[in-house]
Amino acid sequence: MNQSDFAKLHNVSRKTVTLWKARGWLISARGVIDVNASNAQLERYRKSVTQPEKSYLGNGLGNKNKLLPSDQLGVLPNAVDDESVEQTATRIMSAQGASMTLDEARRVKENYLALLHQLDYERKSGELVELAVAETILFDQARASRDAWLNWTTRIGPLVAADLGLEADRVVDTLTSYVHQQLRQLGQPETEIQFSFK
């Protein structure tokens, strides 16, 4: 089929068919368009060309923007620590392949945008806290607790020594050694604590 006939088949102008050809959406040999192969390419890259009644997430009632629930998105790789957005996108594309149709790509994009908006809402509403902020708070709390224990021996040791009638220096040194031992044990827990982040 020539370009004019192909344009009539799809009810578009010749200029549009020329644009499709420039984009590599048409399969042709010696000026003749392979209709089946070209239709397959158009179906893959151009939204609803060969089946106009089909919308990428539509339900036949014009509801194109309905998002799929997150459990229907398919299994996608999780984020990896210290990975840039570009690296994550490359890894996801490697796992998913770059063979999605335009409709599938739009569906994935819209669902990811919805998840990003949900994440932004949860962050702004206070339901989520940045991991770096949480780590800083936990570190500061642990350091404050450690400092309080280290100062406790010099504050309480003389009082205990006076109650027991012992030398204050000996009591402070003894308490300090036991506090140091306890802090070392707290710094190396026997069981690993598992955190669950939403």
mmCIF file of C-alpha atoms in Angstrom:
data_model
loop_
_atom_site.group_PDB
_atom_site.id
_atom_site.type_symbol
_atom_site.label_atom_id
_atom_site.label_comp_id
_atom_site.label_asym_id
_atom_site.label_seq_id
_atom_site.Cartn_x
_atom_site.Cartn_y
_atom_site.Cartn_z
ATOM 1 C CA MET A 1 0.000 0.000 0.000
ATOM 2 C CA ASN A 2 1.321 3.470 -0.761
ATOM 3 C CA GLN A 3 1.331 6.382 1.721
ATOM 4 C CA SER A 4 -1.888 7.927 0.374
ATOM 5 C CA ASP A 5 -3.825 4.682 0.761
ATOM 6 C CA PHE A 6 -2.334 4.131 4.209
ATOM 7 C CA ALA A 7 -3.391 7.663 5.221
ATOM 8 C CA LYS A 8 -6.960 6.914 4.040
ATOM 9 C CA LEU A 9 -6.942 3.600 5.916
ATOM 10 C CA HIS A 10 -6.210 5.448 9.160
ATOM 11 C CA ASN A 11 -8.253 8.539 8.308
ATOM 12 C CA VAL A 12 -5.255 10.872 8.630
ATOM 13 C CA SER A 13 -3.430 13.224 6.273
ATOM 14 C CA ARG A 14 -0.444 12.245 4.145
ATOM 15 C CA LYS A 15 1.622 14.641 6.247
ATOM 16 C CA THR A 16 0.818 12.552 9.337
ATOM 17 C CA VAL A 17 1.878 9.357 7.545
ATOM 18 C CA THR A 18 5.126 11.074 6.518
ATOM 19 C CA LEU A 19 5.689 12.001 10.167
ATOM 20 C CA TRP A 20 5.058 8.389 11.222
ATOM 21 C CA LYS A 21 7.573 7.251 8.623
ATOM 22 C CA ALA A 22 10.173 9.745 9.904
ATOM 23 C CA ARG A 23 9.670 8.390 13.428
ATOM 24 C CA GLY A 24 10.300 4.860 12.197
ATOM 25 C CA TRP A 25 6.757 3.668 12.878
ATOM 26 C CA LEU A 26 6.171 2.437 9.317
ATOM 27 C CA ILE A 27 7.647 -0.675 7.775
ATOM 28 C CA SER A 28 8.187 -0.261 4.041
ATOM 29 C CA ALA A 29 10.233 -1.660 1.220
ATOM 30 C CA ARG A 30 10.769 0.111 -2.116
ATOM 31 C CA GLY A 31 8.100 2.732 -1.357
ATOM 32 C CA VAL A 32 5.405 0.152 -0.488
ATOM 33 C CA ILE A 33 4.110 0.049 3.095
ATOM 34 C CA ASP A 34 3.733 -3.316 4.815
ATOM 35 C CA VAL A 35 0.277 -2.699 6.325
ATOM 36 C CA ASN A 36 0.263 -5.455 8.977
ATOM 37 C CA ALA A 37 3.779 -4.725 10.231
ATOM 38 C CA SER A 38 3.179 -0.956 10.204
ATOM 39 C CA ASN A 39 -0.123 -1.332 12.076
ATOM 40 C CA ALA A 40 1.690 -3.406 14.692
ATOM 41 C CA GLN A 41 4.321 -0.653 15.048
ATOM 42 C CA LEU A 42 1.640 2.028 15.334
ATOM 43 C CA GLU A 43 -0.217 -0.028 17.939
ATOM 44 C CA ARG A 44 2.987 -0.280 19.888
ATOM 45 C CA TYR A 45 4.132 3.342 19.713
ATOM 46 C CA ARG A 46 1.063 5.457 19.038
ATOM 47 C CA LYS A 47 -1.910 5.570 21.380
ATOM 48 C CA SER A 48 -5.089 3.923 20.043
ATOM 49 C CA VAL A 49 -4.327 4.108 16.339
ATOM 50 C CA THR A 50 -5.682 0.825 15.043
ATOM 51 C CA GLN A 51 -8.272 0.387 17.779
ATOM 52 C CA PRO A 52 -9.695 3.848 18.507
ATOM 53 C CA GLU A 53 -12.294 2.500 20.952
ATOM 54 C CA LYS A 54 -9.528 1.310 23.256
ATOM 55 C CA SER A 55 -8.233 3.744 25.870
ATOM 56 C CA TYR A 56 -5.124 3.030 27.847
ATOM 57 C CA LEU A 57 -6.988 2.517 31.114
ATOM 58 C CA GLY A 58 -10.480 3.232 29.914
ATOM 59 C CA ASN A 59 -13.527 1.198 30.726
ATOM 60 C CA GLY A 60 -15.556 2.043 27.641
ATOM 61 C CA LEU A 61 -17.173 4.974 29.454
ATOM 62 C CA GLY A 62 -14.408 7.473 28.790
ATOM 63 C CA ASN A 63 -12.726 6.912 32.142
ATOM 64 C CA LYS A 64 -9.139 7.149 30.864
ATOM 65 C CA ASN A 65 -7.481 8.354 34.035
ATOM 66 C CA LYS A 66 -8.453 5.541 36.382
ATOM 67 C CA LEU A 67 -5.301 4.297 38.119
ATOM 68 C CA LEU A 68 -4.670 0.680 38.897
ATOM 69 C CA PRO A 69 -4.263 -0.294 42.555
ATOM 70 C CA SER A 70 -0.649 -0.709 43.633
ATOM 71 C CA ASP A 71 -1.061 -4.495 43.905
ATOM 72 C CA GLN A 72 -1.877 -4.627 40.172
ATOM 73 C CA LEU A 73 1.176 -2.678 39.069
ATOM 74 C CA GLY A 74 3.226 -5.834 38.669
ATOM 75 C CA VAL A 75 6.384 -6.759 40.497
ATOM 76 C CA LEU A 76 8.958 -4.013 40.131
ATOM 77 C CA PRO A 77 12.414 -3.919 41.680
ATOM 78 C CA ASN A 78 12.693 -2.157 45.030
ATOM 79 C CA ALA A 79 14.865 0.893 45.526
ATOM 80 C CA VAL A 80 18.501 0.307 46.422
ATOM 81 C CA ASP A 81 20.425 2.442 48.935
ATOM 82 C CA ASP A 82 22.755 5.073 47.449
ATOM 83 C CA GLU A 83 21.175 4.770 44.002
ATOM 84 C CA SER A 84 20.333 7.811 41.906
ATOM 85 C CA VAL A 85 16.967 8.248 40.208
ATOM 86 C CA GLU A 86 18.597 7.634 36.823
ATOM 87 C CA GLN A 87 20.218 4.412 38.057
ATOM 88 C CA THR A 88 16.897 3.225 39.460
ATOM 89 C CA ALA A 89 15.143 3.959 36.164
ATOM 90 C CA THR A 90 17.840 2.101 34.228
ATOM 91 C CA ARG A 91 17.595 -0.902 36.557
ATOM 92 C CA ILE A 92 13.807 -0.989 36.290
ATOM 93 C CA MET A 93 13.971 -0.766 32.510
ATOM 94 C CA SER A 94 16.505 -3.599 32.459
ATOM 95 C CA ALA A 95 14.189 -5.754 34.570
ATOM 96 C CA GLN A 96 11.028 -4.779 32.701
ATOM 97 C CA GLY A 97 12.541 -4.477 29.260
ATOM 98 C CA ALA A 98 11.918 -1.506 27.003
ATOM 99 C CA SER A 99 9.283 -3.364 25.021
ATOM 100 C CA MET A 100 6.222 -1.671 26.517
ATOM 101 C CA THR A 101 3.667 -0.164 24.210
ATOM 102 C CA LEU A 102 2.927 3.524 24.523
ATOM 103 C CA ASP A 103 -0.292 2.677 26.388
ATOM 104 C CA GLU A 104 1.561 0.435 28.851
ATOM 105 C CA ALA A 105 4.250 3.079 29.363
ATOM 106 C CA ARG A 106 1.578 5.702 30.078
ATOM 107 C CA ARG A 107 -0.128 3.354 32.552
ATOM 108 C CA VAL A 108 3.153 2.737 34.411
ATOM 109 C CA LYS A 109 3.952 6.471 34.372
ATOM 110 C CA GLU A 110 0.535 7.449 35.753
ATOM 111 C CA ASN A 111 0.729 4.821 38.487
ATOM 112 C CA TYR A 112 4.231 5.913 39.499
ATOM 113 C CA LEU A 113 3.064 9.551 39.584
ATOM 114 C CA ALA A 114 0.143 8.537 41.800
ATOM 115 C CA LEU A 115 2.523 6.725 44.169
ATOM 116 C CA LEU A 116 4.841 9.759 44.253
ATOM 117 C CA HIS A 117 1.896 12.026 45.111
ATOM 118 C CA GLN A 118 0.831 9.594 47.847
ATOM 119 C CA LEU A 119 4.385 9.548 49.241
ATOM 120 C CA ASP A 120 4.514 13.365 49.159
ATOM 121 C CA TYR A 121 1.158 13.588 50.960
ATOM 122 C CA GLU A 122 2.248 11.106 53.657
ATOM 123 C CA ARG A 123 5.504 13.005 54.160
ATOM 124 C CA LYS A 124 3.748 16.384 54.464
ATOM 125 C CA SER A 125 1.052 15.003 56.778
ATOM 126 C CA GLY A 126 3.737 13.673 59.126
ATOM 127 C CA GLU A 127 3.031 9.979 58.557
ATOM 128 C CA LEU A 128 6.500 9.460 57.066
ATOM 129 C CA VAL A 129 9.859 10.781 58.236
ATOM 130 C CA GLU A 130 13.010 10.986 56.132
ATOM 131 C CA LEU A 131 15.387 8.146 57.004
ATOM 132 C CA ALA A 132 18.300 10.564 57.476
ATOM 133 C CA VAL A 133 16.246 12.615 59.969
ATOM 134 C CA ALA A 134 15.242 9.476 61.899
ATOM 135 C CA GLU A 135 18.869 8.280 62.008
ATOM 136 C CA THR A 136 20.044 11.675 63.296
ATOM 137 C CA ILE A 137 17.389 11.703 66.042
ATOM 138 C CA LEU A 138 18.211 8.129 67.130
ATOM 139 C CA PHE A 139 21.937 8.887 67.143
ATOM 140 C CA ASP A 140 21.451 12.052 69.220
ATOM 141 C CA GLN A 141 19.207 10.201 71.688
ATOM 142 C CA ALA A 142 21.719 7.353 72.066
ATOM 143 C CA ARG A 143 24.588 9.807 72.605
ATOM 144 C CA ALA A 144 22.598 11.771 75.194
ATOM 145 C CA SER A 145 21.772 8.527 77.021
ATOM 146 C CA ARG A 146 25.433 7.439 76.977
ATOM 147 C CA ASP A 147 26.591 10.841 78.286
ATOM 148 C CA ALA A 148 23.992 10.713 81.063
ATOM 149 C CA TRP A 149 25.283 7.301 82.199
ATOM 150 C CA LEU A 150 28.913 8.444 82.114
ATOM 151 C CA ASN A 151 28.085 11.535 84.194
ATOM 152 C CA TRP A 152 25.974 9.477 86.600
ATOM 153 C CA THR A 153 28.992 7.779 88.192
ATOM 154 C CA THR A 154 30.682 11.055 89.173
ATOM 155 C CA ARG A 155 27.414 12.446 90.531
ATOM 156 C CA ILE A 156 26.176 9.367 92.430
ATOM 157 C CA GLY A 157 29.512 7.755 93.371
ATOM 158 C CA PRO A 158 30.355 10.194 96.228
ATOM 159 C CA LEU A 159 26.837 9.854 97.665
ATOM 160 C CA VAL A 160 27.071 6.037 97.685
ATOM 161 C CA ALA A 161 30.548 6.247 99.203
ATOM 162 C CA ALA A 162 29.281 8.515 101.985
ATOM 163 C CA ASP A 163 26.365 6.140 102.726
ATOM 164 C CA LEU A 164 28.678 3.118 102.909
ATOM 165 C CA GLY A 165 31.578 4.880 104.605
ATOM 166 C CA LEU A 166 33.985 4.140 101.731
ATOM 167 C CA GLU A 167 36.476 6.222 99.760
ATOM 168 C CA ALA A 168 34.655 8.258 97.113
ATOM 169 C CA ASP A 169 37.368 7.756 94.461
ATOM 170 C CA ARG A 170 37.221 3.949 94.756
ATOM 171 C CA VAL A 171 33.428 3.891 94.472
ATOM 172 C CA VAL A 172 33.427 6.238 91.473
ATOM 173 C CA ASP A 173 36.112 4.144 89.701
ATOM 174 C CA THR A 174 34.225 0.900 90.389
ATOM 175 C CA LEU A 175 30.909 2.297 89.190
ATOM 176 C CA THR A 176 32.579 3.807 86.104
ATOM 177 C CA SER A 177 34.085 0.445 85.078
ATOM 178 C CA TYR A 178 30.696 -1.276 85.391
ATOM 179 C CA VAL A 179 28.932 1.501 83.455
ATOM 180 C CA HIS A 180 31.540 1.250 80.662
ATOM 181 C CA GLN A 181 31.025 -2.507 80.524
ATOM 182 C CA GLN A 182 27.254 -2.044 80.312
ATOM 183 C CA LEU A 183 27.560 0.569 77.545
ATOM 184 C CA ARG A 184 29.829 -1.754 75.542
ATOM 185 C CA GLN A 185 27.216 -4.523 75.800
ATOM 186 C CA LEU A 186 24.443 -2.138 74.741
ATOM 187 C CA GLY A 187 26.538 -1.109 71.741
ATOM 188 C CA GLN A 188 26.716 -4.737 70.564
ATOM 189 C CA PRO A 189 23.194 -6.209 70.881
ATOM 190 C CA GLU A 190 22.912 -9.996 70.644
ATOM 191 C CA THR A 191 19.835 -9.881 68.433
ATOM 192 C CA GLU A 192 19.511 -7.704 65.371
ATOM 193 C CA ILE A 193 16.588 -5.298 65.494
ATOM 194 C CA GLN A 194 14.477 -5.279 62.328
ATOM 195 C CA PHE A 195 12.910 -1.965 61.312
ATOM 196 C CA SER A 196 9.895 -1.839 59.023
ATOM 197 C CA PHE A 197 9.686 1.305 56.907
ATOM 198 C CA LYS A 198 6.478 2.125 55.029
#
